[in-house]
Coordinates of C-alpha atoms in Angstrom, one line a residue:
M1 CA 12.7 12.5 -10.8
R2 CA 16.5 12.5 -11.1
L3 CA 18.3 11.0 -8.2
K4 CA 21.1 12.2 -6.5
E5 CA 24.1 10.1 -5.5
E6 CA 23.1 9.9 -2.1
E7 CA 19.5 8.8 -3.1
F8 CA 20.5 6.5 -5.4
M9 CA 22.6 4.9 -2.5
V10 CA 19.9 4.9 -0.2
L11 CA 17.4 3.0 -2.7
Q12 CA 20.4 0.6 -3.3
Q13 CA 21.1 -0.5 0.3
Y14 CA 16.9 -0.4 0.8
N15 CA 16.7 -2.7 -2.0
D16 CA 19.6 -4.9 0.0
L17 CA 17.8 -4.8 3.0
L18 CA 14.5 -6.1 1.2
E19 CA 16.6 -9.1 -0.1
T20 CA 18.0 -9.9 3.3
L21 CA 15.0 -9.2 5.2
E22 CA 13.2 -12.1 2.3
E23 CA 16.6 -14.6 3.2
A24 CA 15.9 -14.0 6.9
F25 CA 12.3 -14.8 6.7
T26 CA 13.0 -17.8 4.6
Y27 CA 15.2 -19.1 7.3
L28 CA 12.8 -18.6 10.0
C29 CA 10.3 -20.6 8.1
K30 CA 12.6 -23.4 8.2
K31 CA 14.4 -23.2 11.4
A32 CA 12.3 -21.0 13.8
D33 CA 11.5 -23.7 16.3
V34 CA 14.5 -26.1 15.9
H35 CA 17.4 -23.5 16.0
I36 CA 16.2 -21.8 18.7
D37 CA 19.6 -19.6 19.7
T38 CA 20.2 -18.9 15.9
S39 CA 16.6 -18.1 15.5
Q40 CA 16.6 -15.5 18.1
Q41 CA 19.4 -14.0 16.6
V42 CA 17.7 -14.0 13.2
K43 CA 14.4 -12.5 14.5
Q44 CA 16.4 -9.7 16.3
D45 CA 18.1 -8.8 13.3
S46 CA 15.0 -8.9 11.2
Y47 CA 13.6 -6.3 13.5
L48 CA 16.3 -4.1 13.3
A49 CA 15.9 -4.4 9.4
I50 CA 12.4 -3.9 9.8
A51 CA 12.8 -0.5 11.5
R52 CA 15.4 0.6 9.2
L53 CA 12.8 0.0 6.7
V54 CA 10.5 2.2 8.2
E55 CA 13.0 4.9 9.0
T56 CA 13.9 4.6 5.3
H57 CA 10.1 4.9 4.1
V58 CA 10.1 8.8 5.7
K59 CA 12.8 9.7 3.3
L60 CA 11.0 7.4 0.0
A61 CA 7.5 9.3 1.1
D62 CA 9.4 13.0 0.6
W63 CA 11.1 11.2 -2.8
F64 CA 8.1 9.9 -4.2
H65 CA 5.4 12.6 -3.0
D66 CA 4.3 12.7 -6.3
K67 CA 3.8 8.8 -6.8
E68 CA 0.9 7.6 -5.9
E69 CA 1.4 4.1 -6.4
A70 CA 4.7 4.2 -4.4
L71 CA 2.9 6.1 -1.5
Q72 CA 0.5 3.7 -1.2
I73 CA 2.9 0.4 -1.3
I74 CA 5.0 2.2 1.5
A75 CA 2.0 2.8 3.6
E76 CA 0.8 -0.8 2.8
F77 CA 4.2 -1.8 4.7
E78 CA 2.7 -0.3 7.8
R79 CA -0.3 -2.2 7.9
I80 CA 1.7 -5.5 7.7
I81 CA 3.8 -4.5 10.7
D82 CA -0.2 -4.2 12.6
E83 CA -1.2 -7.5 11.3
L84 CA 2.5 -9.0 12.8
E85 CA 1.9 -7.3 16.1
V86 CA -1.7 -8.7 16.0
L87 CA -0.9 -12.4 15.0
G88 CA 1.8 -12.2 17.9
H89 CA 5.1 -12.0 15.5
F90 CA 6.7 -9.8 18.1
D91 CA 5.1 -11.4 21.2
K92 CA 4.9 -14.7 22.6
S93 CA 2.1 -16.4 20.7
H94 CA 0.7 -20.0 20.9
I95 CA 1.2 -20.5 17.3
P96 CA 4.6 -21.9 15.9
E97 CA 6.7 -19.5 14.3
Q98 CA 7.5 -21.8 11.5
V99 CA 3.9 -21.9 10.9
T100 CA 3.6 -17.9 11.6
F101 CA 6.5 -17.5 9.3
S102 CA 5.8 -19.8 6.2
T103 CA 2.0 -19.0 6.2
Y104 CA 1.8 -15.5 6.7
V105 CA 5.0 -13.7 7.0
L106 CA 6.9 -14.8 4.2
P107 CA 4.0 -14.6 1.4
V108 CA 2.8 -11.3 2.6
F109 CA 6.5 -9.9 2.7
E110 CA 7.3 -11.4 -0.8
E111 CA 4.3 -9.9 -2.3
W112 CA 4.8 -6.5 -0.9
K113 CA 8.4 -6.6 -1.9
I114 CA 7.7 -7.3 -5.6
N115 CA 5.4 -4.4 -5.6
M116 CA 8.0 -2.0 -3.9
Q117 CA 10.9 -3.3 -6.1
K118 CA 8.9 -2.3 -9.1
Q119 CA 8.9 1.1 -7.9
L120 CA 12.5 1.1 -7.1
M121 CA 13.6 -0.9 -10.3
P122 CA 13.5 2.3 -12.9
F123 CA 15.3 4.3 -10.2
L124 CA 18.3 1.6 -9.7
A125 CA 18.3 0.0 -13.2
H126 CA 20.0 3.3 -15.0

């Protein structure tokens, strides 16, 4: 697949967003229950970033329509979001947020991100 300049830029921004979201989750692992105001802002920003990823997945699914592994990884993100909602990540929960982020959110996101970046790197490394 040969990318147009616009597609390359979208993939680059998408990859940057993956890195930023990982940084946000790492911060929340350490500070979610300590720095409440800042944590709230970081969480809100991460929700916006997740929404941007989901929006971009529509484009990626179209671009990678013939790459089954990439499509499966994109679909996996939707399952992660569903599980986060069940865990109460987006609602009030009785589990401390630091525990939720450090034991579930960050590890699952990092594993998914690595798999997603394996799909992106051939296009970004040229």
